[in-house]
XYZ file of C-alpha atoms in Angstrom:
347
model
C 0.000 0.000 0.000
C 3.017 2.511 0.425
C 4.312 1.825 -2.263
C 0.624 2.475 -4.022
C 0.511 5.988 -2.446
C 3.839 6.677 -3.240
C 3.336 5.957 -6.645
C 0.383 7.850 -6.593
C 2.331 10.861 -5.403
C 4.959 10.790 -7.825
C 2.093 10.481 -10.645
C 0.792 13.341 -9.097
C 4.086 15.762 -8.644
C 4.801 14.604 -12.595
C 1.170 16.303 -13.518
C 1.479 19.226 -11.441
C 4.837 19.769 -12.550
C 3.573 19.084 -16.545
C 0.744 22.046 -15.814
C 3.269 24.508 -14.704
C 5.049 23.818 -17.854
C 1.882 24.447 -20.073
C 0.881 27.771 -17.620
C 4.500 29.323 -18.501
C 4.672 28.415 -22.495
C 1.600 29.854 -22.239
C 2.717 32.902 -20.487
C 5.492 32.977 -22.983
C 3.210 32.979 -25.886
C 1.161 35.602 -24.125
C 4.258 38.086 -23.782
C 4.578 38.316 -27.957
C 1.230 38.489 -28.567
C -1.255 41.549 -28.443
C -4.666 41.493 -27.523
C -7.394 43.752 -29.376
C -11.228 43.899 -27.893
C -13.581 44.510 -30.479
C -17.447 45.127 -30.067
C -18.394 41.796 -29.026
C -14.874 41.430 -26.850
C -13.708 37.812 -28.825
C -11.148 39.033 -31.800
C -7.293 38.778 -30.880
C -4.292 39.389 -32.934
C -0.565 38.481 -32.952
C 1.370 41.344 -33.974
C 4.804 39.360 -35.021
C 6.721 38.453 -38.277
C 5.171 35.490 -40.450
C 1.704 36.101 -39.339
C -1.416 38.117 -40.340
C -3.861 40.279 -38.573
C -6.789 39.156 -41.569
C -6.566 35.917 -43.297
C -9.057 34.230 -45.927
C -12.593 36.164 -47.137
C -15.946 35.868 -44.066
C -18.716 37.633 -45.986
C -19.217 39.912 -48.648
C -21.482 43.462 -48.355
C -25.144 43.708 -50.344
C -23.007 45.169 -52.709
C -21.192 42.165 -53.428
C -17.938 43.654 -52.124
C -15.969 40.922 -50.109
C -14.767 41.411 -46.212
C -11.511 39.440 -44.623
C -11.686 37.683 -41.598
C -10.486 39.590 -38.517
C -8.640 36.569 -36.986
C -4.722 36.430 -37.244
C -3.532 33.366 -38.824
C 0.350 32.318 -39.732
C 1.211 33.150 -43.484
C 0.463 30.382 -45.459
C 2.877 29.093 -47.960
C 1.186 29.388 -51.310
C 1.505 26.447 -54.550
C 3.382 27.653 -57.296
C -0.017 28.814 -59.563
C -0.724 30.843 -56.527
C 2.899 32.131 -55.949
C 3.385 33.445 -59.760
C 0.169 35.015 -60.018
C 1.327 37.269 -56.463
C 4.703 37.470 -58.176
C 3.066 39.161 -61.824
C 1.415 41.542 -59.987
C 3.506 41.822 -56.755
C 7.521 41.133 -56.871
C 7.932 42.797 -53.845
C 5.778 39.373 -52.403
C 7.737 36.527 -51.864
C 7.795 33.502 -49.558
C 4.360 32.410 -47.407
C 1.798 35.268 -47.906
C -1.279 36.270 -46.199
C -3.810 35.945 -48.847
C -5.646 33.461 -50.746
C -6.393 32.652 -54.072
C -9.932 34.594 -53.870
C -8.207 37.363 -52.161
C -5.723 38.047 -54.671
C -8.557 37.716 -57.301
C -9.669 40.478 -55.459
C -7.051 42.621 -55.203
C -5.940 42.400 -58.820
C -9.968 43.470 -59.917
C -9.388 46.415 -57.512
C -6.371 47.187 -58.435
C -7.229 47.471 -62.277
C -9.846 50.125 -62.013
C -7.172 52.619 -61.271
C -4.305 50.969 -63.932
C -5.851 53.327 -66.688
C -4.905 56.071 -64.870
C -1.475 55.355 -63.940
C -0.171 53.466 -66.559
C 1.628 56.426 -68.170
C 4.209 56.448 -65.374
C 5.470 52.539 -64.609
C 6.906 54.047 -61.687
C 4.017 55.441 -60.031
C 1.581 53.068 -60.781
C 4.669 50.313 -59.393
C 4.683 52.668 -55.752
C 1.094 52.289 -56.389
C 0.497 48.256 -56.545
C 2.898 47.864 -53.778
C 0.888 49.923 -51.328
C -2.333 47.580 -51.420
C 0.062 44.281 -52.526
C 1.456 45.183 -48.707
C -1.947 45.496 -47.339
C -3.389 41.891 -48.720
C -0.412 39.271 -48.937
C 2.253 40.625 -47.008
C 3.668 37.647 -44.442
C 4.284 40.716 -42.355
C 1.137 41.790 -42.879
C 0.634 41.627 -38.749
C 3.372 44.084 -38.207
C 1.985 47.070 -39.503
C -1.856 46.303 -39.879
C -3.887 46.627 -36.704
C -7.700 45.461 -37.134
C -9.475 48.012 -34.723
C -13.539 46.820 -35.506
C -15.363 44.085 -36.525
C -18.719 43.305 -37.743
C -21.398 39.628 -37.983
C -22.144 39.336 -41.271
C -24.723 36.199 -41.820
C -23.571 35.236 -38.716
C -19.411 35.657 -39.234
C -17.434 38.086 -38.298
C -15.561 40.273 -40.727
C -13.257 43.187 -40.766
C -15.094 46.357 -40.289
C -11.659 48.650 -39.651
C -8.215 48.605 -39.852
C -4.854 50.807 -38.629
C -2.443 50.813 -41.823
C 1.069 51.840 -40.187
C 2.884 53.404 -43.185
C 5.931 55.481 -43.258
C 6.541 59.327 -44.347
C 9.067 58.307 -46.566
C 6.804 55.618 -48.324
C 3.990 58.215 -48.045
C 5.960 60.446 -50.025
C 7.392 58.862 -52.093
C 4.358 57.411 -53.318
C 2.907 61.050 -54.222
C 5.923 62.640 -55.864
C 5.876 60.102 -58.199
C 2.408 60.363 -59.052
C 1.492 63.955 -58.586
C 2.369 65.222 -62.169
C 0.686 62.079 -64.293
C -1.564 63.013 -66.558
C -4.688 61.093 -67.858
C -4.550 60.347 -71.124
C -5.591 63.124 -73.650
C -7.714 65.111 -70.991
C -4.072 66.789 -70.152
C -5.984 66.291 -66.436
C -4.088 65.111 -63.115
C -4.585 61.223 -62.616
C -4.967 62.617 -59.129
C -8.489 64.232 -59.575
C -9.861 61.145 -60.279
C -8.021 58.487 -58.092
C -7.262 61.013 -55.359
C -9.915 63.776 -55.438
C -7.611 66.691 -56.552
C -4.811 65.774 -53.355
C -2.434 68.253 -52.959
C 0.020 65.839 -50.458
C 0.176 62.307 -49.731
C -1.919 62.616 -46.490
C -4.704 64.213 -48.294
C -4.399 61.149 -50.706
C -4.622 58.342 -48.238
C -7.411 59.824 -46.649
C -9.432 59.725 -49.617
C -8.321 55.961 -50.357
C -9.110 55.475 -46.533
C -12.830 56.110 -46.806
C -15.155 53.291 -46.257
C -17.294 52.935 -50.000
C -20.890 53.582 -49.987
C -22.386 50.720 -51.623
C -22.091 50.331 -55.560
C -19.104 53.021 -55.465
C -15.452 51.940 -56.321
C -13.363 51.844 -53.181
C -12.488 50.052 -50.152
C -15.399 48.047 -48.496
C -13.539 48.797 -44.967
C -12.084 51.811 -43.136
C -8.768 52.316 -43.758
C -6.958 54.088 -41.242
C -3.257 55.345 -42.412
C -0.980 56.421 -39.834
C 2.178 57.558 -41.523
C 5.024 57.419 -39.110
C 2.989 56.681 -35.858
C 3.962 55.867 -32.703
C 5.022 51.945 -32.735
C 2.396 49.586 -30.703
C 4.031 46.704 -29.268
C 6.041 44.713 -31.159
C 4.371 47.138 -34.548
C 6.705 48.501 -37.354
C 5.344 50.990 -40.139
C 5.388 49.948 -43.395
C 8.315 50.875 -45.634
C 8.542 49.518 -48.903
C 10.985 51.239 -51.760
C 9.652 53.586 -53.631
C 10.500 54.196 -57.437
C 10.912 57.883 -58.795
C 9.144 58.721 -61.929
C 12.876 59.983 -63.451
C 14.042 56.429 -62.876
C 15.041 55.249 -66.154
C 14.749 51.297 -65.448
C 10.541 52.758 -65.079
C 10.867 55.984 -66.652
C 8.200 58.312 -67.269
C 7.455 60.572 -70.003
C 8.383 64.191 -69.494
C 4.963 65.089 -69.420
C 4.142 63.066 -66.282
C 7.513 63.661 -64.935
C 8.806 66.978 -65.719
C 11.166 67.027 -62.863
C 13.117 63.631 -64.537
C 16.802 64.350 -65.126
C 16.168 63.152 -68.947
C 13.364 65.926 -69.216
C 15.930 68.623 -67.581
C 18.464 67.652 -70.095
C 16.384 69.350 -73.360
C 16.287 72.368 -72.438
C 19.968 73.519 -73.392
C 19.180 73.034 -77.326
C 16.285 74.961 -76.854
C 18.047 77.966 -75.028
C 20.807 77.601 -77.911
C 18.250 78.273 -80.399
C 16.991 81.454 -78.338
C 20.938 82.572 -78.457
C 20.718 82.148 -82.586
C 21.455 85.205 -85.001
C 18.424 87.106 -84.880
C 16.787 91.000 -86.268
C 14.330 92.926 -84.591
C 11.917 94.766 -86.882
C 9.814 97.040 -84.460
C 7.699 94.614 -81.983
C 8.980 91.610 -84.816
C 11.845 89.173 -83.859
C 12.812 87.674 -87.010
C 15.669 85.434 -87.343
C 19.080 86.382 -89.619
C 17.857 83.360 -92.030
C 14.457 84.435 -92.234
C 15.467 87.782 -93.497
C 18.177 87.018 -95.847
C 15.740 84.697 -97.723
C 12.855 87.438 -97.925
C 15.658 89.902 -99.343
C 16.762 87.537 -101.745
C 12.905 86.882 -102.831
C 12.313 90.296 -102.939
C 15.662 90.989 -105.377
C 14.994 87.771 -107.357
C 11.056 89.443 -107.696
C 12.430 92.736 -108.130
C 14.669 91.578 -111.262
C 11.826 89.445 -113.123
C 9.601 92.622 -112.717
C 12.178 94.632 -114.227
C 13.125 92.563 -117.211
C 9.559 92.230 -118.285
C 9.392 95.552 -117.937
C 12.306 96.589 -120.198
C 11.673 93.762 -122.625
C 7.827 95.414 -123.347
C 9.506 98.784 -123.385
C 12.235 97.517 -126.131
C 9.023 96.012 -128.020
C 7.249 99.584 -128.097
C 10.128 101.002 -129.245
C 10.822 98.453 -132.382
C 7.013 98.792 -133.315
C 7.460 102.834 -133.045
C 10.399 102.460 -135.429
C 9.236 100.625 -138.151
C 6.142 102.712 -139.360
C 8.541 106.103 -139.602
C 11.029 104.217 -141.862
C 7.700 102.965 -143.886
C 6.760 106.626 -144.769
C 10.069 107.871 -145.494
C 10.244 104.972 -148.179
C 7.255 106.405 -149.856
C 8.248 110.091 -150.053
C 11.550 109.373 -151.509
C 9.665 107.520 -154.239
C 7.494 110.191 -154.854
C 9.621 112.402 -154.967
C 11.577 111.073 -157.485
C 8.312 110.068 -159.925
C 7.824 114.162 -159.241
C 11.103 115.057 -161.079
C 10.757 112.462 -163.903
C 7.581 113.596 -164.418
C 9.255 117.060 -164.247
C 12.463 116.465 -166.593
C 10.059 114.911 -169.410
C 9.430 118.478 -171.113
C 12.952 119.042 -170.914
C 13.708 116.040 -172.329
């Protein structure tokens, strides 16, 4: 029997000993990981590398627009159809992501709506991709994406509102290379379409921010951007490269990126021209070649004028001429028949 309750003991110390174990992993896990209450108190998120604060699609609006699922997940690795489809649209994605199939889909249908407007500048429709290719399959996604409310739709929940940490420097970036491009042959800013007329990157994210009413292109969530916020625990901004319109690997044309170092680089010839020979005729800036040519046209007219002139005058005078030499003819033959006629009673 003692040896029955000492067994029983030991089985018991093992157990206790296996539950303080489980209490301080737990603990552990508790330290790196961030707890958000929502509206009904249940949602949590890990806030860590290789995880996401949204993962798969929970419901879609009457509009037909689809909502994430608030619950943070571990980035999933993706199969290779999967992976090259991210990759054509988002290089910067690479490794496990935090999307799936559906919600790239997504992405890429929401993304095209503003690729007519951009695609005059590779650059700044590139800074452009990369902010919402962040956003939806990031495996980081956790780090700088905070969901802040939730909402039951047909009985799931689904991301109402989220925190987008984003830094200045991404911010803009993002702008300057998209503030000058022009939309197509309106000679309008891309901006006062996509961006309601934005006059800084702030102004722009706040507009991209805005929840869409229903049937109107936009986000089907809050977006919250908070460029160069205070970090939450364990929380870093987003800070992706940005390209410059003037780089030439995704160059722009000069006239949606005047500032570009090629663009600059034109001018000179022009100013050379402006140096040329040149004659001022009252308020008239003519140049040197200009007005040698209309000299010599007006010589070149001046001498056909003038030989057509002398040539008809030369004409007049032969036809003058020959009448006067006609008459004298005919008096010196009557004037001799005179003194025949005269010299015949002599005779």
């Amino acid at each position: 029997m003692e040896l029955v309750g000492a067994a029983v003991r030991f089985f018991w110390l093992v157990s206790l000993f296996q539950v303080l174990l489980a209490v301080s992993a737990v603990g552990t896990e508790r330290s790196n990981t961030r707890f958000l209450l929502t509206a009904n108190g249940t949602a949590r998120e890990r806030h860590s590398e290789e995880y996401c604060a949204m993962y798969d699609i929970c419901g879609a609006r009457s509009d037909g627009k689809v909502l994430n699922c608030p619950y943070g997940t571990p980035s999933v690795k993706p199969d290779d159809l999967l992976s090259s489809k991210i990759q054509s649209l988002c290089p910067t994605i690479t490794g496990n992501v935090c999307c799936t199939e559906a919600q790239f889909d997504t992405l890429r249908t929401q993304v095209q709506q503003a690729i007519p407007f951009l695609v005059g500048c590779p650059a700044c429709l590139r800074n452009f991709l990369n902010l919402f290719c962040e956003l939806t399959c990031s495996p980081n996604q956790s780090l700088f994406i905070n969901v802040t409310s939730v909402s039951k739709v047909k009985n799931n929940m689904t991301v109402d509102g989220i925190d987008y940490y984003i830094t200045d420097e991404f911010g803009q970036g993002l702008y300057d290379s998209c503030k000058d491009v022009k939309f197509g042959t309106m000679n309008t800013r891309a901006l006062e379409f996509i961006g309601a007329g934005a006059q800084n990157f702030r102004e722009w994210f706040a507009f991209i921010g805005r929840r869409a009413a229903l049937t109107v292109p936009g986000s089907p969530y809050a977006i919250n951007f908070l460029p160069n916020a205070t970090e939450t625990s364990g929380m870093r901004p987003m800070n992706v490269s940005t390209y410059s319109c003037g780089d030439t690997s995704l160059g722009c044309s000069c006239g949606d990126c005047p500032s570009s170092t090629v663009c600059s680089n034109i001018a000179p010839p022009q100013q050379h021209k402006e140096e040329s020979c040149s004659v001022r005729l009252g308020s008239i800036k003519a140049k040197c070649v200009d007005v040698s040519l209309a000299i010599l046209y007006v010589i070149l007219v001046s001498l056909f004028f003038g030989w057509g002139i002398f040539h008809r005058k030369r004409e007049r005078n032969a036809a003058q001429r020959k009448p006067l030499s006609n008459r004298n003819d005919g008096n010196q033959l009557h004037g001799m028949e005179s003194q025949k006629n005269e010299d015949l009673p002599m005779e």
